[in-house]
Amino acid sequence: MTFRAIIRKNFLFNVKKYVSLYFVNTLIVAILFMFGSLLYNPDILRQVGDSTLYDIVRLSLIGVVLFSVVFVTYSNFSFLKYRGREFGTYITLGMTTRDLSKLLLLENLGVAAVSLVSGLVSGVVFGKLFYMGINQILPENKLQFGLSAGSLLLGSGIFLVIALLNAGFNLIYIRKMPVVRILKSAHVREAGEHSPGWGLLALIIFAVSAVMLPATLLSNGFGRSTALCVVFIVLTMVCPYVMIGTGVSTAKSVMKRFRRLYNNNLLVMANLSHRMASYTTTLYIVTLLIAGAMFFIGLTYTMYATTRETIQRNTPYDVLFVESGPVNVIGEEEIAALFKGSGDRLERNETLEYVAIPEFRQDKGAWELWDTQSMVIGESAFNRLLGTAYELGETQSLNARVRQVHKKVNIPDTILATITPEQAEKKIREAGGEKEPLLRAMQGAVIQEYHADDIVEVTEPFINSVETASSAFGEAMVVDDTVFERLKAAALAAQAGQVKKVHLLSGDLSDAGLAALVDNLRIRNGYDATYWTTPDQPNHNAGDRTRAEHEELQPVFRGELLTRELEANGAKFFIIMFLGALFMIAAGLVLYHKVWSEMDVQKETMVSLKRLGVTPKELRQLVSKELAIVFMLPAAGGLGLGLYYFFVLLSGTYGLAGPLGRASLIAGIFFIMQTAFYFTSRRKYFAELGML
């Protein structure tokens, strides 16, 4: 028989194993290519390039590459290992290690070439479908899928390097491994028993870390320490490995107290206990991958689904615009007449006067400039707007915010001063963070100081949380009327344009009514038709400071905020969803390959059990229980871990129940998919074992 005939017969005999290896390599190429299409997509580069999110994507590439190296190498080694008897037979029949090396080299080159082509084709197809699907939820700024040299080189280049490394490993394995070891390699198993005590210790550490992580983030534990947070995160990720490894031993110890239950599952526990050493790492990796998929996909869906709710909650008024100096000067009666002429129903038409002055706060013993244009409101105007009855003394104030948070916010000692932003920046530098030098530097200005104990934090819907008029609205200092009038008088005397009014409108307002308001204000301000044409107009006129300042005074509509938010976050949604999809694919790939790579071992186990008198029905029950544990344990653990990290991420936000409910819905859908995957795989597994 010629060498070529041996290669052909060898391929036909191992065709199913080749398909498994080919499937793994193809999906790895597709994943690398799809990740490259994300990394080098011009639309994504335009929207999030040079941002923290894009840096995270670049760092994620390292994880994807490491996963690809480890998984392809593991698959290749498993394929090589379970052919030990075949290689031993070849050597016994007279084939030299050189012949085997040549055989393996041809096999590796053939599988790599076919996998590369089919992987790139699969990557293009799945990538296109994924982009089409995600674009259905993006209102604007659609992301276009396209082939690029970068994505092709990334997918093919990294895979070819991995393939060459594995080919070299195969040659070393065949040449250095003794014949006896090669013959026995397919049957070598590690002991699977572990002490339940380690599992109990890992469970306790995991539980303590899981409780302390959100408490530390919310400053209720040891204080907000980044190092402690990192330690707790690492522990919650590492402890499951020990818990999984000792899970069977722990379950056996518990079940022994219930004799009937233990006896009914004796074969399952014995078989799993024997194989757990080889399964521990796989189940742990799958658990983390499912947790990652749950976290990223749940986060994306929740962010998208809650965007409208968040906008509604943080912007209680339909329209906000600022009256500053001679710009946007209009009375409430005139506004009402405008909307009445458009047939709209204006329910709220409020004007809130405020002073925009620098605010200094003490942080860790040093004073710093907190805001150059902090919003200061008088208590009477605040109460009239909201219908509240706050009463403040001259040394007391409210720190009012619109956004609701669960985290306790402690406002430190604060100083308000009627100086310009430029003066504030200069004086804080001169003071060097010291209070007394700062106060001396601001002599001549009206200064109001508040101690931390006299500042009360309140959450009230008094304004829209938006950025406009060169200011970030959503938070304000509410002070006694006497203090407010004193600050206002000093600001007016300085003629620095720090006394302003904000107009707040709500009702059943049509596009025609909003357009009439914009046109009327444009005429009043003496602007031509080129002003206020788009919401981001100030960015287009950054070179003309005066023009940009006028552009920033355009009215802000809540409906536009929603559209802008979805447009701005579209690429973010896509990237996070993409990473979640990759994690999900990787989890299914690892689990599927592990189960099928153990097929020969399972067949031998079934033969042994039949000799002991185990009936076909009992064998089916045994296999069903084993597969259920292998498929559902990492799914349950991973989904739970993913939901936990999701909870930790949002633990300081208001309305946590809504996002958690949506994330739980994603977890439920994923669990149903995993259950369907289990039943489908079980049927194919039975067919492979000849149990149907």
XYZ file of C-alpha atoms in Angstrom:
692
model
C 0.000 0.000 0.000
C 1.416 3.372 -0.988
C 1.757 6.359 1.297
C -0.870 8.230 -0.728
C -3.322 5.343 -0.286
C -2.707 5.376 3.458
C -3.477 9.094 3.549
C -6.712 8.576 1.621
C -7.878 5.661 3.790
C -6.834 7.527 6.924
C -8.909 10.525 5.907
C -11.987 8.424 5.106
C -11.684 6.531 8.391
C -11.382 9.711 10.495
C -13.746 11.860 8.454
C -16.031 12.591 11.416
C -13.105 13.685 13.562
C -11.828 15.829 10.719
C -15.243 17.462 10.463
C -15.082 18.358 14.163
C -11.608 19.883 13.769
C -12.649 21.644 10.573
C -15.744 23.025 12.283
C -13.648 24.464 15.134
C -11.090 26.041 12.798
C -13.783 27.486 10.533
C -15.597 29.168 13.383
C -12.340 30.563 14.781
C -11.525 32.112 11.391
C -15.067 33.506 11.162
C -14.850 34.989 14.676
C -11.472 36.597 13.953
C -12.721 37.991 10.654
C -15.910 39.379 12.215
C -13.891 40.970 14.987
C -11.633 42.499 12.339
C -14.680 43.874 10.513
C -15.666 45.543 13.791
C -12.178 46.886 14.446
C -11.626 48.318 10.958
C -15.173 49.406 10.096
C -14.990 53.049 8.906
C -18.453 53.887 10.306
C -17.453 52.662 13.770
C -14.102 54.450 13.549
C -15.957 57.642 12.681
C -18.427 57.349 15.561
C -16.330 55.949 18.422
C -12.732 56.106 17.173
C -10.100 57.201 19.710
C -12.527 56.667 22.596
C -12.397 54.538 25.737
C -14.891 52.109 24.203
C -12.717 51.644 21.127
C -9.695 51.092 23.375
C -11.673 48.363 25.128
C -12.412 46.769 21.756
C -8.712 46.812 20.918
C -7.879 45.229 24.255
C -10.620 42.653 23.675
C -8.717 41.558 20.582
C -6.023 40.183 22.891
C -8.630 38.068 24.656
C -10.077 36.843 21.347
C -6.613 35.887 20.089
C -5.736 34.091 23.339
C -9.034 32.227 23.224
C -8.379 31.253 19.606
C -4.863 30.003 20.391
C -5.961 28.016 23.441
C -9.064 26.519 21.867
C -7.539 25.563 18.521
C -4.516 24.074 20.316
C -6.786 22.187 22.703
C -8.902 20.863 19.831
C -5.817 19.852 17.893
C -4.291 18.094 20.892
C -7.537 16.256 21.633
C -7.711 15.136 17.996
C -4.093 13.994 18.161
C -4.494 12.310 21.518
C -7.523 10.232 20.608
C -5.739 8.919 17.523
C -2.974 7.447 19.675
C -3.941 3.843 18.928
C -4.005 4.586 15.201
C -0.534 6.180 15.257
C 0.812 3.334 17.377
C -0.510 0.861 14.822
C 1.191 2.742 11.982
C 4.498 2.677 13.830
C 4.087 -1.020 14.638
C 3.482 -1.735 10.930
C 6.756 -0.055 10.024
C 5.949 3.603 9.382
C 8.706 5.912 10.568
C 8.178 9.087 12.602
C 9.195 10.948 9.450
C 6.295 9.340 7.573
C 3.904 10.197 10.404
C 5.231 13.747 10.493
C 4.633 14.058 6.772
C 1.132 12.614 7.185
C 0.247 15.076 9.965
C 1.756 17.996 8.062
C -0.377 17.261 4.999
C -3.444 16.829 7.200
C -2.856 20.122 8.989
C -2.205 22.033 5.773
C -5.307 20.579 4.131
C -7.618 21.259 7.079
C -6.141 24.752 7.574
C -6.581 25.703 3.899
C -10.185 24.497 3.704
C -11.024 26.039 7.096
C -9.502 29.375 6.099
C -11.584 29.646 2.938
C -14.839 28.473 4.498
C -14.180 30.558 7.638
C -13.757 33.762 5.641
C -16.894 32.990 3.633
C -18.822 32.222 6.835
C -17.490 35.397 8.431
C -18.708 37.471 5.495
C -22.156 35.839 5.542
C -22.688 35.972 9.314
C -21.148 39.436 9.542
C -23.488 40.765 6.882
C -26.517 39.194 8.578
C -25.462 40.557 11.975
C -25.008 44.076 10.619
C -28.403 43.869 8.896
C -30.064 42.735 12.111
C -28.491 45.354 14.365
C -29.265 48.132 11.871
C -32.951 47.398 12.336
C -32.791 48.940 15.829
C -30.636 51.928 14.881
C -32.750 54.931 13.815
C -29.947 56.763 12.045
C -26.243 56.382 11.314
C -26.596 52.883 9.935
C -23.429 50.806 10.091
C -22.393 49.434 6.711
C -20.666 46.061 6.460
C -17.757 45.920 4.071
C -14.669 43.893 3.281
C -11.399 45.512 4.262
C -7.790 44.482 3.982
C -7.429 44.836 7.760
C -10.224 42.385 8.607
C -9.035 39.860 6.001
C -5.451 40.049 7.222
C -6.518 39.838 10.854
C -8.703 36.782 10.322
C -6.363 34.877 8.010
C -3.052 36.043 9.499
C -3.753 35.114 13.118
C -5.296 31.785 12.130
C -2.351 30.837 9.894
C 0.078 31.608 12.712
C -1.972 29.409 15.066
C -2.151 26.653 12.439
C 1.625 26.723 11.912
C 2.249 26.588 15.650
C -0.036 23.571 15.969
C 1.627 21.863 13.019
C 4.974 22.330 14.746
C 3.536 20.980 17.983
C 2.229 17.883 16.181
C 5.649 17.148 14.701
C 7.338 17.505 18.092
C 4.675 15.303 19.719
C 5.158 12.465 17.225
C 8.942 12.622 17.255
C 9.483 12.972 21.010
C 6.662 10.850 22.443
C 7.502 7.159 23.071
C 5.425 4.599 21.171
C 3.926 3.166 24.368
C 2.788 6.619 25.494
C 1.238 7.263 22.088
C -0.674 3.976 22.245
C -2.001 4.751 25.753
C -2.655 8.466 25.238
C -6.289 7.977 24.274
C -6.998 6.157 27.542
C -5.065 8.250 30.048
C -7.435 9.898 32.524
C -6.852 12.143 35.492
C -8.406 11.509 38.856
C -11.541 13.510 39.348
C -11.994 13.482 43.148
C -11.531 16.763 45.017
C -12.044 17.636 48.649
C -15.511 19.127 49.324
C -13.842 21.350 51.924
C -12.148 23.396 49.217
C -15.471 23.794 47.480
C -17.130 25.012 50.691
C -14.289 27.474 51.290
C -14.555 28.768 47.702
C -18.330 29.148 48.115
C -17.902 31.201 51.290
C -15.254 33.438 49.697
C -17.444 33.866 46.621
C -20.489 34.808 48.718
C -18.539 37.325 50.811
C -16.948 38.874 47.699
C -20.312 39.046 45.935
C -21.812 40.958 48.872
C -18.834 43.248 49.429
C -18.308 44.284 45.786
C -21.492 46.380 45.375
C -21.199 47.576 48.988
C -17.674 48.840 48.296
C -18.753 50.515 45.071
C -21.543 52.256 46.966
C -19.083 53.286 49.712
C -20.838 51.258 52.393
C -18.052 48.762 53.016
C -14.407 49.640 53.402
C -14.861 52.909 51.527
C -14.642 53.232 47.785
C -11.361 51.450 47.042
C -10.494 50.559 43.458
C -7.996 47.936 44.626
C -10.623 46.215 46.783
C -13.117 46.261 43.930
C -10.578 44.576 41.658
C -9.856 41.942 44.319
C -13.565 41.177 44.782
C -14.134 40.963 41.018
C -11.203 38.547 40.624
C -12.453 36.400 43.507
C -15.967 36.187 42.061
C -14.431 35.027 38.780
C -11.875 32.574 40.218
C -13.913 30.887 42.955
C -16.367 29.251 40.488
C -13.454 27.212 39.109
C -12.906 25.544 42.490
C -16.656 25.269 43.062
C -17.133 23.469 39.724
C -14.137 21.188 40.315
C -15.406 20.105 43.723
C -19.089 20.200 42.796
C -19.445 16.466 42.130
C -17.622 15.484 45.325
C -19.725 17.930 47.323
C -22.939 16.677 45.710
C -21.946 13.071 46.474
C -21.283 13.952 50.112
C -24.700 15.555 50.425
C -26.529 12.833 48.497
C -25.048 10.098 50.687
C -27.286 11.389 53.474
C -30.259 10.508 51.261
C -29.704 6.870 50.398
C -32.458 6.475 47.846
C -31.419 9.571 45.924
C -27.778 8.523 46.067
C -28.468 4.997 44.851
C -30.643 6.236 41.969
C -27.796 8.443 40.735
C -24.823 6.282 41.674
C -23.685 5.608 38.096
C -24.082 9.245 37.056
C -22.067 10.563 39.989
C -19.387 7.898 39.633
C -18.953 8.575 35.912
C -18.934 12.353 36.354
C -16.546 12.093 39.296
C -14.143 10.081 37.151
C -14.305 12.541 34.228
C -14.597 15.789 36.180
C -10.889 16.645 36.028
C -11.050 16.934 32.245
C -14.417 18.703 32.341
C -13.671 21.275 35.066
C -11.701 23.669 32.888
C -14.175 23.377 30.019
C -17.225 23.988 32.215
C -15.465 26.914 33.885
C -14.555 28.516 30.552
C -18.098 28.001 29.240
C -19.505 29.518 32.446
C -17.382 32.665 32.033
C -18.214 32.917 28.326
C -21.947 32.638 29.017
C -21.579 35.222 31.793
C -19.861 37.548 29.324
C -22.537 36.966 26.689
C -25.302 37.572 29.245
C -23.641 40.744 30.515
C -22.967 42.315 27.107
C -26.230 41.337 25.398
C -28.300 42.180 28.480
C -26.530 45.516 28.808
C -27.147 46.383 25.153
C -30.824 45.461 25.221
C -31.386 47.289 28.503
C -29.560 50.416 27.332
C -31.611 50.492 24.155
C -34.940 49.672 25.816
C -34.502 52.148 28.685
C -33.217 55.063 26.598
C -36.719 56.470 26.145
C -37.592 55.981 29.818
C -34.333 57.609 30.897
C -34.928 60.619 28.648
C -38.485 60.997 29.986
C -37.307 60.769 33.593
C -34.337 63.121 33.241
C -36.107 65.682 31.040
C -39.478 66.425 32.692
C -40.178 69.309 30.254
C -40.725 69.095 26.514
C -38.788 72.271 25.716
C -35.950 74.129 27.422
C -34.204 77.269 26.247
C -32.045 79.848 27.987
C -32.599 83.611 27.956
C -29.176 85.203 28.259
C -28.725 88.972 27.984
C -30.405 90.192 24.771
C -30.724 86.669 23.324
C -34.013 84.724 23.509
C -35.842 87.517 25.334
C -39.531 86.568 25.282
C -42.400 86.678 27.771
C -44.584 83.792 28.933
C -47.684 85.400 27.337
C -45.936 85.618 23.984
C -44.891 81.971 24.193
C -48.455 80.930 24.998
C -49.767 82.928 22.029
C -47.273 81.250 19.664
C -48.391 77.732 20.545
C -52.050 78.695 20.644
C -51.684 79.976 17.094
C -50.348 76.564 16.073
C -53.311 74.816 17.710
C -51.155 73.302 20.479
C -52.081 72.861 24.114
C -49.404 74.327 26.397
C -49.787 72.826 29.882
C -46.752 74.342 31.598
C -45.056 77.606 30.747
C -42.491 78.414 33.428
C -39.592 80.860 33.673
C -36.850 80.243 36.223
C -34.295 82.940 36.986
C -30.847 81.815 38.107
C -27.285 83.026 38.587
C -24.432 81.155 36.855
C -21.305 81.649 38.976
C -18.216 79.600 39.920
C -18.526 76.986 42.663
C -15.593 75.668 44.695
C -15.664 72.443 46.709
C -13.343 70.829 49.185
C -12.127 67.413 48.068
C -9.905 65.339 50.368
C -8.680 68.396 52.197
C -7.925 70.470 49.079
C -10.162 73.043 47.428
C -10.903 72.757 43.725
C -12.994 74.529 41.112
C -16.100 72.337 40.837
C -17.988 74.280 38.157
C -17.347 77.603 36.414
C -21.086 78.175 35.847
C -22.885 76.545 38.733
C -26.653 77.125 38.674
C -27.858 79.037 41.771
C -31.627 79.441 42.381
C -33.595 81.285 45.048
C -35.771 79.158 47.328
C -39.009 81.022 46.487
C -38.582 80.497 42.748
C -37.741 76.831 43.358
C -40.798 76.297 45.573
C -43.094 78.149 43.150
C -41.931 75.996 40.250
C -42.414 72.666 42.045
C -45.144 73.499 44.549
C -42.820 72.609 47.449
C -42.263 74.384 50.761
C -38.535 74.277 51.450
C -37.399 76.845 54.027
C -33.720 77.773 54.205
C -31.621 79.952 56.422
C -28.819 82.123 55.068
C -26.231 79.456 55.921
C -28.280 76.574 54.505
C -28.741 75.315 50.950
C -30.177 72.492 48.890
C -28.145 70.598 46.333
C -30.950 69.756 43.919
C -30.513 67.224 41.145
C -32.842 65.731 38.545
C -31.211 62.320 38.094
C -32.120 59.856 40.810
C -29.387 57.654 42.247
C -29.292 55.000 44.953
C -25.790 55.900 45.975
C -25.561 58.350 48.863
C -23.939 61.597 47.719
C -22.215 63.672 50.387
C -21.777 67.303 49.330
C -18.586 68.737 50.876
C -17.916 72.286 52.060
C -18.818 74.675 49.230
C -18.036 78.276 48.290
C -19.976 80.371 45.752
C -18.307 83.492 44.366
C -19.457 86.230 41.963
C -16.376 86.168 39.746
C -15.946 85.212 36.100
C -14.912 81.681 35.012
C -11.541 83.005 33.858
C -10.941 84.653 37.236
C -12.010 81.464 39.049
C -9.503 79.313 37.145
C -6.724 81.802 37.810
C -7.452 82.211 41.522
C -7.723 78.472 42.271
C -4.308 77.980 40.662
C -2.847 80.804 42.763
C -4.395 79.432 45.957
C -2.849 75.994 45.457
C -5.886 74.240 46.899
C -5.764 76.153 50.194
C -8.892 77.861 51.528
C -7.479 81.015 53.089
C -5.358 82.009 50.062
C -8.417 81.371 47.877
C -10.623 83.657 49.984
C -7.951 86.384 49.999
C -7.624 86.112 46.217
C -11.371 86.702 45.847
C -11.558 89.807 48.045
C -13.980 92.334 46.588
C -16.349 89.682 45.246
C -19.520 88.519 47.016
C -18.767 85.145 48.578
C -21.181 82.672 50.142
C -19.790 79.725 52.076
C -21.710 76.565 53.074
C -20.523 73.825 55.399
C -21.231 70.209 54.460
C -23.620 69.735 57.397
C -25.791 72.604 56.120
C -26.204 71.234 52.576
C -29.129 68.875 51.987
C -29.231 66.622 48.923
C -32.661 66.490 47.197
C -33.947 65.003 43.954
C -36.614 67.075 42.200
C -37.806 67.439 38.562
C -37.033 71.145 38.448
C -35.254 71.283 35.070
C -34.139 69.131 32.144
C -30.839 67.304 32.483
C -29.250 68.582 29.271
C -26.206 70.432 28.015
C -26.926 73.779 26.389
C -25.900 77.435 26.626
C -22.333 76.353 27.532
C -23.679 74.731 30.711
C -24.687 71.306 31.969
C -28.158 71.568 33.498
C -29.595 69.009 35.903
C -28.066 70.122 39.199
C -28.353 73.405 41.117
C -27.679 75.062 44.461
C -30.923 76.364 46.001
C -30.229 79.165 48.481
C -32.093 81.538 50.750
C -33.800 84.405 48.888
C -31.711 87.035 50.691
C -28.497 85.280 49.640
C -29.790 84.883 46.099
C -30.629 88.582 45.759
C -27.183 89.514 47.081
C -25.446 87.201 44.561
C -27.718 88.425 41.777
C -27.018 92.097 42.493
C -23.258 91.495 42.493
C -23.472 89.531 39.245
C -25.513 92.280 37.575
C -23.035 94.899 38.745
C -20.167 92.920 37.226
C -22.028 92.920 33.870
C -20.577 89.485 33.043
C -23.849 88.026 31.784
C -24.191 85.677 34.778
C -27.869 86.380 35.521
C -30.028 84.303 33.184
C -33.469 82.818 32.788
C -34.440 79.347 31.661
C -37.819 78.777 29.983
C -39.485 75.395 30.614
C -42.430 74.273 28.475
C -44.599 71.147 28.484
C -47.785 70.090 26.766
C -49.204 68.581 23.613
C -46.779 70.369 21.295
C -46.654 69.752 17.549
C -43.676 70.044 15.223
C -45.337 73.112 13.728
C -45.556 74.768 17.133
C -41.919 74.003 17.925
C -40.849 75.324 14.528
C -42.859 78.518 15.143
C -41.029 79.019 18.449
C -37.621 78.582 16.818
C -38.506 80.940 13.952
C -39.834 83.580 16.343
C -36.712 83.464 18.539
C -34.467 83.523 15.492
C -36.147 86.715 14.285
C -36.039 88.326 17.729
C -32.310 87.601 17.966
C -31.608 88.966 14.495
C -30.348 85.602 13.217
C -30.549 84.513 9.592
C -31.840 81.139 8.388
C -28.424 79.486 8.792
C -28.710 79.547 12.593
C -30.136 76.661 14.614
C -30.535 74.310 11.656
C -29.234 71.167 13.421
C -28.910 70.162 17.092
C -25.101 69.856 16.805
C -24.690 73.195 15.031
C -22.299 74.567 17.730
C -19.793 71.845 16.865
C -19.796 72.937 13.224
C -18.923 76.503 14.214
C -16.265 75.768 16.823
C -13.826 78.030 14.972
C -16.119 81.052 15.335
C -16.495 81.465 19.112
C -19.144 84.194 18.968
C -21.237 82.238 16.458
C -20.848 79.066 18.510
C -22.055 80.835 21.676
C -25.211 81.992 19.893
C -25.765 78.536 18.382
C -25.626 76.999 21.850
C -28.654 79.038 22.910
C -31.033 77.241 20.562
C -34.053 75.548 22.210
C -33.613 71.914 23.227
C -36.541 69.567 22.493
C -37.025 66.314 24.359
C -37.960 64.434 21.179
C -34.686 65.465 19.548
C -32.780 64.307 22.620
C -34.117 60.770 22.171
C -33.121 60.678 18.504
C -29.697 62.124 19.247
C -29.152 59.670 22.092
C -29.947 56.675 19.904
C -27.763 58.045 17.117
C -24.872 58.737 19.482
C -25.107 55.299 21.106
C -25.835 53.325 17.952
C -22.218 52.285 17.439
C -21.874 51.543 21.165
C -24.945 49.299 21.073
C -23.516 47.501 18.069
C -20.058 46.951 19.581
C -21.373 45.664 22.909
C -23.923 43.412 21.194
C -21.202 42.157 18.866
C -18.937 41.220 21.769
C -21.852 39.457 23.466
C -22.603 37.482 20.299
C -18.943 36.422 20.040
C -18.995 35.241 23.656
C -22.193 33.270 23.011
C -20.785 31.622 19.868
C -17.548 30.790 21.679
C -19.459 29.216 24.609
C -21.484 26.969 22.301
C -18.374 26.070 20.328
C -16.340 25.058 23.383
C -19.148 23.014 24.916
C -20.107 21.289 21.673
C -16.531 20.343 20.900
C -15.820 19.038 24.392
C -18.856 16.779 24.402
C -18.118 15.356 20.964
C -14.387 14.934 21.582
C -15.279 12.597 24.464
C -17.473 10.420 22.233
C -15.002 7.512 22.004
C -14.562 7.444 25.768
C -18.327 7.447 26.232
C -18.719 4.558 23.799
C -16.204 2.505 25.744
C -18.000 3.367 28.984
C -21.340 2.276 27.519
C -19.843 -1.048 26.416
C -18.458 -1.646 29.908
C -21.790 -0.803 31.534
C -23.656 -3.159 29.181
C -21.347 -5.963 30.273
C -22.303 -5.210 33.857
C -25.974 -5.692 32.978
C -27.139 -2.073 32.678
C -30.244 -1.954 30.470
C -30.573 0.333 27.398
C -33.217 2.359 29.226
C -30.882 2.915 32.164
C -28.072 3.863 29.779
C -30.281 6.475 28.116
C -31.181 7.897 31.524
C -27.520 7.936 32.522
C -26.444 9.774 29.370
C -29.375 12.203 29.633
C -28.457 13.153 33.190
C -24.771 13.572 32.355
C -25.507 15.762 29.342
C -28.038 17.774 31.337
C -25.380 18.556 33.954
C -22.746 19.413 31.334
C -25.103 21.652 29.326
C -27.230 23.265 32.027
C -24.738 23.731 34.890
C -22.539 26.289 33.064
C -25.657 27.896 31.575
C -27.238 28.435 34.991
C -23.954 29.500 36.580
C -22.965 31.766 33.701
C -26.353 33.461 33.453
C -26.417 33.998 37.205
C -22.892 35.428 37.186
C -23.711 37.662 34.218
C -26.836 38.991 35.962
C -24.793 39.611 39.096
C -22.204 41.709 37.249
C -25.068 43.527 35.531
C -26.556 44.287 38.952
C -23.176 45.512 40.233
C -22.748 47.813 37.225
C -26.154 49.443 37.760
C -26.294 49.202 41.563
C -25.895 52.959 41.987
C -28.618 53.946 39.529
C -32.286 54.749 39.999
C -34.961 52.322 38.849
C -32.785 49.223 39.014
C -35.769 46.848 38.894
C -36.587 47.759 35.270
C -33.125 47.038 33.801
C -32.779 43.886 35.919
C -36.155 42.692 34.671
C -35.075 43.168 31.056
C -31.752 41.466 31.684
C -33.596 38.581 33.349
C -35.762 38.306 30.238
C -32.599 37.937 28.149
C -31.346 35.318 30.616
C -34.632 33.417 30.305
C -34.473 33.455 26.509
C -30.856 32.303 26.604
C -31.750 29.459 29.002
C -34.555 28.332 26.704
C -32.110 28.358 23.773
C -29.609 26.353 25.814
C -32.339 23.861 26.714
C -33.227 23.461 23.041
C -29.509 23.061 22.284
C -29.349 20.336 24.931
C -32.274 18.322 23.535
C -30.964 18.640 19.974
C -27.472 17.582 21.023
C -28.831 14.742 23.142
C -30.688 13.273 20.179
C -27.592 13.430 17.997
C -25.541 12.003 20.875
C -27.943 9.068 21.211
C -27.727 8.465 17.477
C -23.931 8.451 17.626
C -24.007 5.953 20.518
C -26.583 3.795 18.729
C -29.268 4.348 21.354
C -32.129 5.528 19.124
